[in-house]
Structure formats: structure tokens, C-alpha cells
Short mmCIF file of C-alpha atoms in Angstrom, two decimals:
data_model
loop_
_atom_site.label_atom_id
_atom_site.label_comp_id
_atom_site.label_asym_id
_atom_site.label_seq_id
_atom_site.Cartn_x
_atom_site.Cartn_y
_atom_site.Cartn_z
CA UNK A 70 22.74 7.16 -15.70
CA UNK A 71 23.12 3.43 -17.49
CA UNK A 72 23.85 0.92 -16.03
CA UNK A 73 24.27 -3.04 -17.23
CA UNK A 74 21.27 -4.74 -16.20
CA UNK A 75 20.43 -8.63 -15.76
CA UNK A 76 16.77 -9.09 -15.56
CA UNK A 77 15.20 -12.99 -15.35
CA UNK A 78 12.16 -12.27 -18.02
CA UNK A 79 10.16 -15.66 -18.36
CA UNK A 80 12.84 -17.80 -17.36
CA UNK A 81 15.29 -16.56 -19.44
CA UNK A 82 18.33 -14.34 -18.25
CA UNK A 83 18.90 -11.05 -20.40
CA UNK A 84 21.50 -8.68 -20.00
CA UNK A 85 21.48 -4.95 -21.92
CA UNK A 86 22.68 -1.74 -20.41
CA UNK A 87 19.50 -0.12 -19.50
CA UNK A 88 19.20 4.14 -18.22
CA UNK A 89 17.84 3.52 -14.54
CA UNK A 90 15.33 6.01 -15.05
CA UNK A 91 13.80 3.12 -16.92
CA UNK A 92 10.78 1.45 -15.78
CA UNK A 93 10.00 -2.32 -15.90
CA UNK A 94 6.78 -1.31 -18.43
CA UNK A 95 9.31 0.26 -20.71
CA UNK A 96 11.78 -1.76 -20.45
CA UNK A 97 10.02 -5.08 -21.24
CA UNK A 98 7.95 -3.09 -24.12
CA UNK A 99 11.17 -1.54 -25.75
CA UNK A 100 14.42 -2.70 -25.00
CA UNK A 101 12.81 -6.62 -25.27
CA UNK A 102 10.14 -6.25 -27.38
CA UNK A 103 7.73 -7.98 -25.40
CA UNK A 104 4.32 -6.05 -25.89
CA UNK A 105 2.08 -7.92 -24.58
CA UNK A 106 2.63 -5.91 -21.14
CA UNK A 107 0.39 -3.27 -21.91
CA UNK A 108 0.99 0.56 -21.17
CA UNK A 109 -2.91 2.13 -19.98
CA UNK A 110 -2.62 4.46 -17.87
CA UNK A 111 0.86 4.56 -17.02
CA UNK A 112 0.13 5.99 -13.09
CA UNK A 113 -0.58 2.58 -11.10
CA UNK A 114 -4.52 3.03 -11.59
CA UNK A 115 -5.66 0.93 -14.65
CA UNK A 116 -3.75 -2.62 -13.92
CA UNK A 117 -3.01 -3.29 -17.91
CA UNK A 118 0.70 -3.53 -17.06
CA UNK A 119 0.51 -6.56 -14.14
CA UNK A 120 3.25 -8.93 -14.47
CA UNK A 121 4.50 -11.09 -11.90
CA UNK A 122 7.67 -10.45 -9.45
CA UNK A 123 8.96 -13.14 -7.69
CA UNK A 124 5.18 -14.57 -8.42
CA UNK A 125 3.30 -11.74 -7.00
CA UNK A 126 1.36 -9.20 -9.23
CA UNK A 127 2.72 -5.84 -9.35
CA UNK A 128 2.44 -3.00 -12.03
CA UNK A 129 4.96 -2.30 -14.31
CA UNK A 130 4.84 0.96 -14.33
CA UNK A 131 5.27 1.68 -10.89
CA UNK A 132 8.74 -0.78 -10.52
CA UNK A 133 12.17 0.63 -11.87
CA UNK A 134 13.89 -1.73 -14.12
CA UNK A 135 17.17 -1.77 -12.04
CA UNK A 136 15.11 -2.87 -8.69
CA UNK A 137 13.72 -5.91 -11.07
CA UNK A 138 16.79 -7.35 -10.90
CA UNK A 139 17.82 -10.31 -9.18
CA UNK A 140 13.67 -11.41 -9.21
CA UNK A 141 11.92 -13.56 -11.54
CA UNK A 142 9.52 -11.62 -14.06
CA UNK A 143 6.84 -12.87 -15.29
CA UNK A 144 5.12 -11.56 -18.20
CA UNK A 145 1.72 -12.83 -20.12
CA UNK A 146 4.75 -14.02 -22.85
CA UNK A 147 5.26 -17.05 -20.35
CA UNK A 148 2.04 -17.94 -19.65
CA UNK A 149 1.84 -20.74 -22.18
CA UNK A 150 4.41 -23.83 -22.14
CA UNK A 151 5.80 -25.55 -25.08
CA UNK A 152 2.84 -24.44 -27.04
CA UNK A 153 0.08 -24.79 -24.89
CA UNK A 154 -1.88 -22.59 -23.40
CA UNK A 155 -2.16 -21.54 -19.67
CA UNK A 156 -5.59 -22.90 -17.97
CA UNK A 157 -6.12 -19.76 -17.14
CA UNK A 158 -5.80 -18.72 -21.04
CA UNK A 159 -8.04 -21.74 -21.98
CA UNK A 160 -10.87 -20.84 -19.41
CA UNK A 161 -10.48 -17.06 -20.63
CA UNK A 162 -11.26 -18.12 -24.15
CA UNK A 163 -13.95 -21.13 -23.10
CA UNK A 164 -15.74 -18.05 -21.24
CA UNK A 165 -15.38 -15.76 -23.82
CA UNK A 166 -13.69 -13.40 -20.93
CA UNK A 167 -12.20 -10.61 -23.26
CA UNK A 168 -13.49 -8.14 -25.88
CA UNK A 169 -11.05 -5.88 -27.32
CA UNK A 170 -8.44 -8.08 -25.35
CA UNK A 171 -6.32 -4.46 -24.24
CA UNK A 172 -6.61 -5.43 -20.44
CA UNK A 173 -6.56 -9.07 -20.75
CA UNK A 174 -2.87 -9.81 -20.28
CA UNK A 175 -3.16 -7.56 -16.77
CA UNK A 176 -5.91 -9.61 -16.19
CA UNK A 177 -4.35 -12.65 -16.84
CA UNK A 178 -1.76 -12.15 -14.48
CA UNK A 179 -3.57 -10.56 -11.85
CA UNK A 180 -5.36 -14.02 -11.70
CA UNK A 181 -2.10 -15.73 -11.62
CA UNK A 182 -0.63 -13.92 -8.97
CA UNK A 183 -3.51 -14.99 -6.80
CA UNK A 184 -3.81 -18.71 -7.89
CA UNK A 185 -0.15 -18.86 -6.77
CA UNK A 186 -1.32 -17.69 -3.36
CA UNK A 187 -4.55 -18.88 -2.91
CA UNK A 188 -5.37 -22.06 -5.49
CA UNK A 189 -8.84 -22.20 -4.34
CA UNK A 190 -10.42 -18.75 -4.50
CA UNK A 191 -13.78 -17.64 -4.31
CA UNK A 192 -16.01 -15.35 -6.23
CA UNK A 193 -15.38 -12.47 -3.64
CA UNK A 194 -11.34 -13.38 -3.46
CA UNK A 195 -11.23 -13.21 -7.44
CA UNK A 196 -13.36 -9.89 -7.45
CA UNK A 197 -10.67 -8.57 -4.91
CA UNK A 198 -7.50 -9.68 -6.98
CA UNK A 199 -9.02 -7.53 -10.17
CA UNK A 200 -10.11 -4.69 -8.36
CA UNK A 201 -6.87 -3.12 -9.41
CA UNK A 202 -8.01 -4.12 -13.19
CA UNK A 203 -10.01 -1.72 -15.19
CA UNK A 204 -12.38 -3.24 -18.68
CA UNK A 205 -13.49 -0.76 -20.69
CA UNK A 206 -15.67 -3.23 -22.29
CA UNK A 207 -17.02 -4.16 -18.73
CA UNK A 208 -16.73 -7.90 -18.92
CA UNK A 209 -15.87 -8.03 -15.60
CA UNK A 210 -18.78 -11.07 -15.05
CA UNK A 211 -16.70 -13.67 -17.26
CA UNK A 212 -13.67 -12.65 -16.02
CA UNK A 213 -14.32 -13.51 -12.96
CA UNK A 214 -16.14 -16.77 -13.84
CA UNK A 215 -13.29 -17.69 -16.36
CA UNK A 216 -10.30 -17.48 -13.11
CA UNK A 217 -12.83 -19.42 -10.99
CA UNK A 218 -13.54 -22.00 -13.27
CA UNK A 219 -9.20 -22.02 -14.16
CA UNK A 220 -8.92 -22.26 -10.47
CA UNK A 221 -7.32 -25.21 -8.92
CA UNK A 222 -6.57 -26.57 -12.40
CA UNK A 223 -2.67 -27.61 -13.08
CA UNK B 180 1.38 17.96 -16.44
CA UNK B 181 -1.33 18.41 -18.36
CA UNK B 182 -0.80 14.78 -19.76
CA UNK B 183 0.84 13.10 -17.04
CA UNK B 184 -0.06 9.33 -18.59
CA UNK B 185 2.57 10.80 -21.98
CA UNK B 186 5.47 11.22 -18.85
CA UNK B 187 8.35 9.00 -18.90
CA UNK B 188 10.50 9.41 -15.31
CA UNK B 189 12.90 12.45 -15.11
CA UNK B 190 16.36 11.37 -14.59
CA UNK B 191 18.49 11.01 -11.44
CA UNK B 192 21.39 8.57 -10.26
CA UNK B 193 20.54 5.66 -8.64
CA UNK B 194 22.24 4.69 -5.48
CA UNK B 195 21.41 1.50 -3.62
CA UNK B 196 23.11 1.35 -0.17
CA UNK B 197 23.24 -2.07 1.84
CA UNK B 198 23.54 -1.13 5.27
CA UNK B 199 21.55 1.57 6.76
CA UNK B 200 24.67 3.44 7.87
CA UNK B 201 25.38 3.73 4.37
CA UNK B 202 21.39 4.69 3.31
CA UNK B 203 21.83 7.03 6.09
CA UNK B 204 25.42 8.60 5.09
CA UNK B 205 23.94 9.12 1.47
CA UNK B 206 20.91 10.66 2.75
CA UNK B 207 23.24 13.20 4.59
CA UNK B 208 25.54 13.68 1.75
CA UNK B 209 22.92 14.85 -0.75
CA UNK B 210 20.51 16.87 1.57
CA UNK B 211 17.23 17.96 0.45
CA UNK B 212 18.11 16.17 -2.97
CA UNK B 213 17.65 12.43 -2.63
CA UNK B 214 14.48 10.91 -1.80
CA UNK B 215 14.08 6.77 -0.67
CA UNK B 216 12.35 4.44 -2.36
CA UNK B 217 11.07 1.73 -0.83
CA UNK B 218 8.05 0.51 -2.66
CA UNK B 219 7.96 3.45 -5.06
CA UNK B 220 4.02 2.99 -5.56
CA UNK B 221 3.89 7.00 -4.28
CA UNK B 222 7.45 7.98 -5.36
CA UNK B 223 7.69 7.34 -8.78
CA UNK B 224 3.95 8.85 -9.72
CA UNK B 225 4.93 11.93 -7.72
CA UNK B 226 8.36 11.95 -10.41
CA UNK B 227 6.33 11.00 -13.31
CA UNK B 228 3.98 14.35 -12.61
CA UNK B 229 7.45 16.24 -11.86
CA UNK B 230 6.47 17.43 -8.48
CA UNK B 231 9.53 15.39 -7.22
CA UNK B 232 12.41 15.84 -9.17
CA UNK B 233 15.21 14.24 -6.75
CA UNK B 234 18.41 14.00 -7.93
CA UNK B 235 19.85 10.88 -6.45
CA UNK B 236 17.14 8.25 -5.66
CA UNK B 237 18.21 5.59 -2.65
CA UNK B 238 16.61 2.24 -3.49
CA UNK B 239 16.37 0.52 -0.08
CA UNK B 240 15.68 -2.88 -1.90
CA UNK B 241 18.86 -3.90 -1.00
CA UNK B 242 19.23 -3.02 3.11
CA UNK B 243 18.17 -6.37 3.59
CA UNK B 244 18.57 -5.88 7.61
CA UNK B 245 15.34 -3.54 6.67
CA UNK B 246 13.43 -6.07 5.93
CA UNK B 247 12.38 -8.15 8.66
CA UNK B 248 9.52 -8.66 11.18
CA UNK B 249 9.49 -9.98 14.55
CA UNK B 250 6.77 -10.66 17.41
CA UNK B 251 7.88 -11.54 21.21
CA UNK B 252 4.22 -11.93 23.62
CA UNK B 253 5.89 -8.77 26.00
CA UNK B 254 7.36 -6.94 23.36
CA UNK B 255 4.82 -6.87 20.85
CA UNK B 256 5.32 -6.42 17.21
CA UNK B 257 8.24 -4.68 15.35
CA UNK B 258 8.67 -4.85 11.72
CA UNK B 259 11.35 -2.79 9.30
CA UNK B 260 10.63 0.05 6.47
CA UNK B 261 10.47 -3.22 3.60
CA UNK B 262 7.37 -4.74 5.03
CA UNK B 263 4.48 -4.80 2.06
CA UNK B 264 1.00 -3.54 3.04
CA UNK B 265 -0.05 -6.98 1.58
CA UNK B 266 2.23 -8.61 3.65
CA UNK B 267 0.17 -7.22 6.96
CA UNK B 268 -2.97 -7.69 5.34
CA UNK B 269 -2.08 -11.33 4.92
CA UNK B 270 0.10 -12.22 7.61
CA UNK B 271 -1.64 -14.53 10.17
CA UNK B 272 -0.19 -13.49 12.90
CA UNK B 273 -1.03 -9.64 12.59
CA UNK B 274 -4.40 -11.05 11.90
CA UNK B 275 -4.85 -12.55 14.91
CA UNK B 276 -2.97 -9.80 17.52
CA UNK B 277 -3.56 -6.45 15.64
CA UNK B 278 -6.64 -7.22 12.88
CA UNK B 279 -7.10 -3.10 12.38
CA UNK B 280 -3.64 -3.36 11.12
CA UNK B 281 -5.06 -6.40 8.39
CA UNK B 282 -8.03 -4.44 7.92
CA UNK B 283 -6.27 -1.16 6.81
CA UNK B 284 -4.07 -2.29 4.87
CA UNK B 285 -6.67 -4.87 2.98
CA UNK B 286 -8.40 -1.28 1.81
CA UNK B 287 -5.45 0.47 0.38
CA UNK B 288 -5.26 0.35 -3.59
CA UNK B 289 -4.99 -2.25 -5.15
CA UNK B 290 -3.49 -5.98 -4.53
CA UNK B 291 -0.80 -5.15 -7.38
CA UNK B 292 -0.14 -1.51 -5.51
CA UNK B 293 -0.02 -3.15 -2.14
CA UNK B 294 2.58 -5.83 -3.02
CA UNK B 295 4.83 -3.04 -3.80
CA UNK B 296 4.01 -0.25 -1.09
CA UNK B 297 5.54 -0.66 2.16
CA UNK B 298 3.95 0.61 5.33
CA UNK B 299 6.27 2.82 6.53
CA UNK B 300 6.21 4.09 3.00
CA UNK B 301 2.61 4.93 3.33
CA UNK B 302 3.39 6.60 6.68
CA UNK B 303 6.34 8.91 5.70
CA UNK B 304 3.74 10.38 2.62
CA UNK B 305 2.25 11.95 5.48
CA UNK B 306 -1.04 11.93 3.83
CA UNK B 307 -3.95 13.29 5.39
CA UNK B 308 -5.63 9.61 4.01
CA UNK B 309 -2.69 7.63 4.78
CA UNK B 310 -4.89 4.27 5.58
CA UNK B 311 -1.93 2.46 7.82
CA UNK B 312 -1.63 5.38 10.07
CA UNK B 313 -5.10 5.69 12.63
CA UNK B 314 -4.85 1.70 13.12
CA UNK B 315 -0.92 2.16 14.23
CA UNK B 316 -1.86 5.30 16.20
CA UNK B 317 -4.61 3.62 18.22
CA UNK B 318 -1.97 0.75 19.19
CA UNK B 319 0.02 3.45 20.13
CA UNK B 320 2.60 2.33 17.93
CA UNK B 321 6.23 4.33 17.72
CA UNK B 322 8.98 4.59 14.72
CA UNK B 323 12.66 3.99 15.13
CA UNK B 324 13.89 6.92 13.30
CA UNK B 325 18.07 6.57 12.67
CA UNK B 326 20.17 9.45 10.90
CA UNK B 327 23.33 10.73 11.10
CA UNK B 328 23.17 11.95 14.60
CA UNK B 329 22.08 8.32 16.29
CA UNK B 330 18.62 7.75 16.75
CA UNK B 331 14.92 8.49 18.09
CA UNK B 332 11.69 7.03 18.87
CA UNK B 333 8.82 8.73 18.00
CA UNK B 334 5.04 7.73 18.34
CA UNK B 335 3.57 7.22 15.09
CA UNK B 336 1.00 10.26 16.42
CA UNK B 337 3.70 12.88 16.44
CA UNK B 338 5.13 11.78 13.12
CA UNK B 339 3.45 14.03 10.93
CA UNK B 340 3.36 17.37 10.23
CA UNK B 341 1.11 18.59 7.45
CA UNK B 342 -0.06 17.31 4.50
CA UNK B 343 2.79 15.46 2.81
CA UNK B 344 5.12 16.68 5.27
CA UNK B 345 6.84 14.23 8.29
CA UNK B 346 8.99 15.23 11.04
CA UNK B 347 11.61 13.12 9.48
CA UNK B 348 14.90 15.16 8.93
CA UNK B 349 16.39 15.05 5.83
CA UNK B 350 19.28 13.07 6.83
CA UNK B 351 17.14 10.17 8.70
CA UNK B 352 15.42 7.11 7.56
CA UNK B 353 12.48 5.45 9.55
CA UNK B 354 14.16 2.20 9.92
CA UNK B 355 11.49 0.20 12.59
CA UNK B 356 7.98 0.29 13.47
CA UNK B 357 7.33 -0.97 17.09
CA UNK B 358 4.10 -1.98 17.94
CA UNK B 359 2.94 -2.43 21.85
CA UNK B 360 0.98 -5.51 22.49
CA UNK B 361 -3.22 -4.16 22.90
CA UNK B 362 -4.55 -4.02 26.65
CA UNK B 363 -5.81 -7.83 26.75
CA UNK B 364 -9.27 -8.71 25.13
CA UNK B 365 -9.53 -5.23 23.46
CA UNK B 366 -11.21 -5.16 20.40
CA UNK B 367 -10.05 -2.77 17.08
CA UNK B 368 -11.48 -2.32 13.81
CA UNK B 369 -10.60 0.11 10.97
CA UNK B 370 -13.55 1.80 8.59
CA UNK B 371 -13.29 3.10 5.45
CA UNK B 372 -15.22 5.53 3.73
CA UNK B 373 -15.36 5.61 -0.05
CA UNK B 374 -17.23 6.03 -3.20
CA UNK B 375 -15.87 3.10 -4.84
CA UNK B 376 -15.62 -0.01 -2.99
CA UNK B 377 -12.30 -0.53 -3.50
CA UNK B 378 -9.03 1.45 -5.44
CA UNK B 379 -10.18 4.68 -4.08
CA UNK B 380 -8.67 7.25 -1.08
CA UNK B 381 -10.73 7.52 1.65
CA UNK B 382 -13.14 9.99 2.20
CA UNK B 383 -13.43 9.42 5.89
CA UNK B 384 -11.17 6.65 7.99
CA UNK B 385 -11.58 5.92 11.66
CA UNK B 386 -9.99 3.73 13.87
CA UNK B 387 -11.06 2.49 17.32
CA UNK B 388 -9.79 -0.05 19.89
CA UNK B 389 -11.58 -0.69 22.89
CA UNK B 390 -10.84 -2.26 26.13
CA UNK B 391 -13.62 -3.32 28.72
CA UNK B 392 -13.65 -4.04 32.35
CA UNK B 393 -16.83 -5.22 33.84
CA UNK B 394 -19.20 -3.25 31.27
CA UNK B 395 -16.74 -0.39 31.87
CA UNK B 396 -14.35 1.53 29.57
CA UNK B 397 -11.24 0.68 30.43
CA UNK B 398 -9.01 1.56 27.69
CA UNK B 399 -10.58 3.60 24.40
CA UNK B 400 -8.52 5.00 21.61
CA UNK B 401 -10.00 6.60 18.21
CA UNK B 402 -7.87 8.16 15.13
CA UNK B 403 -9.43 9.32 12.32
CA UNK B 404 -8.34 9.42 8.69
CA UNK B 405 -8.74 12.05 6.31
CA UNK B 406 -10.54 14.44 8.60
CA UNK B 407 -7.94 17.39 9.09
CA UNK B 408 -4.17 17.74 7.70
CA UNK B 409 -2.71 15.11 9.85
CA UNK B 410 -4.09 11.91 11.10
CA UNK B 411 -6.04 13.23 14.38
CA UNK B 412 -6.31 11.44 17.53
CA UNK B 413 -10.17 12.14 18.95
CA UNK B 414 -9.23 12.95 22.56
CA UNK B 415 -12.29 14.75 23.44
CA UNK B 416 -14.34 11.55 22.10
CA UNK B 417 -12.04 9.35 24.07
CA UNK B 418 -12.84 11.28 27.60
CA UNK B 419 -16.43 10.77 27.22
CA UNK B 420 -16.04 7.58 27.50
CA UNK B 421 -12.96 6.34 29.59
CA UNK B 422 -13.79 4.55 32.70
CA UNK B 423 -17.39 5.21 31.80
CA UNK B 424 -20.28 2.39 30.96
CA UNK B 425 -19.49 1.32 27.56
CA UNK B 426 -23.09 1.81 26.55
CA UNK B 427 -25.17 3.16 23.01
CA UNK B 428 -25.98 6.72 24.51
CA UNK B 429 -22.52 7.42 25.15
CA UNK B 430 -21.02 5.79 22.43
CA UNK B 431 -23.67 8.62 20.18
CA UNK B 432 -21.92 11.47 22.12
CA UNK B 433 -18.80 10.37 21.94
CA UNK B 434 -19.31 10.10 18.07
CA UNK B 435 -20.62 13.61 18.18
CA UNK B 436 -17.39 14.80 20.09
CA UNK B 437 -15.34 13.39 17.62
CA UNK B 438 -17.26 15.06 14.71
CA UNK B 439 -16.93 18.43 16.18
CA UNK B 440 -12.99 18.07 17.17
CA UNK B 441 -12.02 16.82 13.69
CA UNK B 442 -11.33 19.56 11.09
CA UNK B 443 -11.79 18.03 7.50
CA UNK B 444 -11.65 20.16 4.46
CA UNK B 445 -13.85 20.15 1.37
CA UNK B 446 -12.20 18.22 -1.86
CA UNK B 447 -12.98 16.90 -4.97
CA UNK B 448 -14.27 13.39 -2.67
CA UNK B 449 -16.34 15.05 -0.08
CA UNK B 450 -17.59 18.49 1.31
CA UNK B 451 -16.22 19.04 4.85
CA UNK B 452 -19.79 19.11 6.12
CA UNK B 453 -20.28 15.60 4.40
CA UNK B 454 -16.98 14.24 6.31
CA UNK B 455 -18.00 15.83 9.54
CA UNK B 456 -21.39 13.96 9.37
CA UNK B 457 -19.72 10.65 8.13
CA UNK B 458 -17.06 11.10 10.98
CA UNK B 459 -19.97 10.53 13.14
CA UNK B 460 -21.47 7.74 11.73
CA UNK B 461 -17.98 5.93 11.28
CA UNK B 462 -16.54 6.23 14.90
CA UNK B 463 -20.02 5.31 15.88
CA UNK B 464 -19.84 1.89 14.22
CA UNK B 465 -16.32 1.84 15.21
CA UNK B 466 -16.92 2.03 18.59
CA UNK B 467 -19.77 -0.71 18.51
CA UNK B 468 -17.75 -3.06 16.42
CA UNK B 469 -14.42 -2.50 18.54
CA UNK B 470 -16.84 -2.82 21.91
CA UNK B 471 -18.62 -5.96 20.77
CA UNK B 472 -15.38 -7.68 20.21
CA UNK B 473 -13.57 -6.98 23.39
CA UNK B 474 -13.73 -9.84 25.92
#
């Protein structure tokens, strides 16, 4: 079953006819190209596909495309603005926060789904928001020092 | 199933109703082939391994009269079948009246997994570990249940039926959760048992709430999680203590009770014998936590 489907990705408004069996993961990886949502483990444990609905973190995998619509998507595409890089982006690289980089975009927005609800987190708030975030390359220690020291920043 | 991370979803028609009559008529017209989705968090895994393969899936995203919640000082707390577990782990007000309810729900999955998952969604998977259910059932909390033929209240205790299976009819939707105000100055806390601190199913939950009158018991209610096919209410741990001295000695024996009335079985996260113990040492705690708060 297809249906026509308007989903708000970053801001911007696309329309495509889209099978309903579709999830947001697969839908934002292959009908729009946009990879940097990343497919792990594909069963709601790993936290590589967090993007942002309506500004809170969910995983891609577990949302059907058609039940996207009508809420704003973010995706680690938008994080940086005309050019420049999120804070959270900046502090990631200042930190050195990332290895092989695979879990880093779930990562990224995991963090920015809980600076938009809580600007001034601590270390055991941040350790709670990433939880749902596996590294294989167990940086979890910069991580975690990278969102606090993004935190509070515009 | 072998390689359930390869699965895409099977496929099915998507329906998405706006009023619950019309949830509820669609529900009757398909029978035993559509299933609701609500948060989808359990859902869509359960079609991604193919051990649901519904036909017509109801989206509920769209009932927005389902999505509501509502406190009154008499009446307590009600909220509808949309509520987010994140939304009661972070909600104030539910902090503040019915904290086991916060405290549950801040231990199920993850924050990504609980902005999707719904309570009552976590209820009607009738899971053995379902974390929102012993906090509800010591509050003695009830579900509106609507279907075709009107509707019912049930108490959130009688709800379930075996593992993964409710009392809900295929025809009827769960479409409120009404929760009685606590006797005043009772105190409630929710443990978890698990080997990860966090992202894991329990091994052993318990649930207490505790109301004192003059050093007395007045009120006591314990559920535990995880320890036999269906949430289990400890009655024979509650009667050793009602209207008794709230006091260590019988807070060990009614620990003991509840250990010997539960009936967990072994798994892949605990032997039985391990739960049994740990059911002890968790409504122990439970009790002293929930006592120590009450007024």
C-alpha cells in the first residue's frame, strides 16, 4: 500500500509517494538520500538511527514513515546552519568525541534532543540521554564531556 | 529470523481512524487481523521478526481525543492510550502525586524508546516485565476499555492474562487509564532489577506503597514484576503486615512471604531461584523506602 507522503525533513517540505510499510530509517536513507541516519541494529537497541521528532529523540527504525508526517524531522543533515557547524559538532571534534564516527550522528542527536529539554545538564543527565547509544569504540568518556562542555552554548 | 537486523517490515494497509468509534469499528471489522499502534516501539520489532504479521495496522496517532491527561484532587489522575512513558517520567505533577509512576517509567529502555512508547502500550504487551504495570497496580489503578459493545472498567490487576496475552477483546481499545488519588502521606517507590544499569528488561521489579497510622500499617500494597506470567499482586506479604507495627522484623517476613508466593521462571536473565532470592531483597527495600517516606 503507497501512499503520497509529505514529510518536513530539516526544514524543508518533501513530498514522494512512499509504501507505508516504510520506516522513517529507510525512508530518509533511500527515498532522500540522506545517509547520515545510520542503520545499526535496525531493532530499537543500538541508537545509530536517533533523529529528532517534533525535537525529541526517537529511533528511526522504530517510527513508520506515514506517522512522521505532519512533525518536524530532524536529521544530523540539519545540524549545521549556513555552513557552520552545530556547537554540539564543534565540541564533538574539540574533544575528539568519535572514532570510527558510525554512532556519532545518533549521538549527536541524542544530545540535542536533551539540550532542547534540559539546556543545562549534568554529567549523570547526559549519561542518561546516551544510554540508548551504543560505541563500539567505547568513547563514551568524551562523549559525554564533549555534550557537557556544548551545553548551554547557542 | 535467523537475521532479524536484514528484516525490512512485512506489508499491511494502513488505516488511521480519528475518533475512537471509528478505531473501534475498524478493530471490529477486521477481527483477529489488525493490531494498534500507538507508539510502535513493541509493534513494529514484533513485525520486523514476523511473529506479528497483521494485516491492517490502526495508527492511533491521529485520535487526538486519545491523547490527553487530566488531574482533579478527588478524582485523581486519568490520562489516554497516547501518553509517552517519558512524558510520566517527566511530568511534574505525576512526580509529585504518584513518583512510582516517574520512577518506572524513568527505567524502561531507552530515552529515544520512551518518547515513542506509550503506557498503555506497555500495558496491553502484557509482559511478564512490563515496568508501568506493578506501580499502576499498587495505586490500584483501572483501564477504560471501549469496543463495539459500549464499555468496561477493569483494574489494571485483572488486565492480563498470560504472557503477551490481555483480556482485551479483539474488537476493544483501552482508551483511559484512571488513577485513584494514594491514601494521604503514603509513600511508593518502584525497584528495578537488572544486569545493566539501564536499556535492559528487568530481572526482578517490585512495587510498594505504604500508608502509616501512628507507627501502624494502615494501607500496604506490593506488585511484583517479572516474577510469574502476569504481574502478581503479593497478598500474602501484604497480610503480614496490614494494621500491624510497620517495623524491620516484619517487614523481613513479609519479604519472605512475598518470595515464596511469587512464581518466577528461569530465563536467559536469571534462574528462578536467583529471582526468588532477589524478590526478597527488593520488596524488602521497597517496603523500607515506601515506609520511610510516608508521613
Amino acid at each position: 500500500m503507497k501512499l503520497m507522503m509529505q514529510l518536513n525533513i530539516n526544514g524543508v517540505l518533501h513530498e514522494s509517494e512512499i509504501n507505508v510499510r516504510r520506516t522513517l530509517l529507510e525512508v530518509l536513507r533511500e527515498t532522500f538520500g540522506l545517509m547520515g541516519t545510520k542503520k545499526g541494529c535496525n531493532e530499537g537497541e543500538c541508537g545509530a538511527c536517533t533523529v529528532l521528532l517534533d525535537g525529541k529523540s526517537v529511533l528511526a527504525c522504530l517510527v513508520l514513515a506515514v506517522e512522521a508526517q505532519g512533525k518536524r524531522i530532524d536529521t544530523v543533515e540539519g545540524l549545521a546552519e549556513n555552513g557552520e557547524l552545530h556547537p554540539l559538532q564543534e565540541s564533538f571534534i574539540r574533544h575528539g568525541a568519535l572514532q570510527c564516527g558510525f554512532c556519532t550522528p545518533g549521538m549527536l542527536m541524542a544530545a540535542r534532543g536533551l539540550l532542547n529539554e534540559n539546556p543545562k545538564p549534568g554529567e549523570p543527565e547526559v549519561r542518561q540521554a546516551i544510554a540508548g547509544n551504543l560505541c563500539r569504540c567505547t568513547g563514551y568518556d568524551k562523549i559525554v564531556k564533549a555534550i557537557l562542555d556544548a551545553a548551554g552554548r547557542p | 529470523m535467523q537475521y532479524p537486523y536484514l528484516k525490512r517490515l512485512p506489508g499491511f494497509e494502513y488505516l488511521a481512524p480519528e475518533t475512537v468509534g471509528e478505531a473501534v469499528e475498524l478493530l471490529a471489522r477486521h477481527k483477529g487481523q489488525a493490531r494498534v499502534l500507538a507508539g510502535g516501539t513493541d509493534l513494529l520489532l514484533d513485525m520486523k521478526r514476523r511473529q506479528e504479521l497483521p494485516q491492517y495496522v490502526i495508527g492511533l496517532k491521529n485520535v487526538r481525543s486519545l491523547d490527553f491527561l487530566n488531574y482533579d484532587e478527588s478524582g485523581g489522575l486519568s490520562f489516554g492510550p497516547l501518553v509517552t512513558v517519558h512524558f510520566v517520567e517527566t511530568s511534574p505533577l505525576i512526580k509529585e502525586k504518584f513518583p512510582v509512576l516517574s520512577q518506572a517509567a524513568a527505567t524502561l529502555g531507552s530515552v529515544q524508546v520512551r518518547n515513542l512508547a506509550t503506557v498503555v502500550g506497555n500495558l496491553c504487551s502484557a509482559l511478564p516485565s512490563a515496568d508501568m504495570a506493578p506501580g499502576l497496580i499498587v495505586l490500584g489503578a483501572r483501564l477504560k476499555i471501549t469496543g463495539t459493545n459500549g464499555q468496561r472498567l477493569v483494574a489494571v490487576e485483572d488486565f492480563f492474562r498470560a504472557p503477551g496475552e490481555s483480556i482485551l477483546a479483539p474488537d476493544e481499545l483501552v482508551t483511559e487509564v484512571r488513577v485513584p488519588n494514594p491514601p494521604a502521606g503514603s509513600g511508593m517507590v518502584y525497584l528495578k532489577h537488572m544486569t545493566r544499569s539501564a536499556m535492559d528488561l528487568s530481572m526482578v521489579g517490585v512495587a510498594a506503597l505504604v500508608a502509616l497510622k501512628n507507627g501502624t500499617c494502615d494501607e500496604v500494597r506490593i506488585c511484583l514484576g517479572t516474577s510469574g506470567p502476569t504481574p502478581l499482586r503479593a497478598v500474602k506479604a501484604e497480610e503480614v503486615l496490614k494494621g500491624k507495627r510497620f517495623e524491620a522484623n516484619l517487614i523481613e517476613k513479609a519479604a519472605a512471604a512475598a518470595s515464596r508466593e511469587c512464581h518466577p521462571r528461569s530465563s536467559l536473565r536469571a534462574t528462578a531461584a536467583y529471582r526468588r532470592d532477589m524478590v526478597k531483597v527488593l520488596t524488602r527495600r521497597a517496603l523500607t523506602r515506601a515506609g520511610e517516606q510516608a508521613a
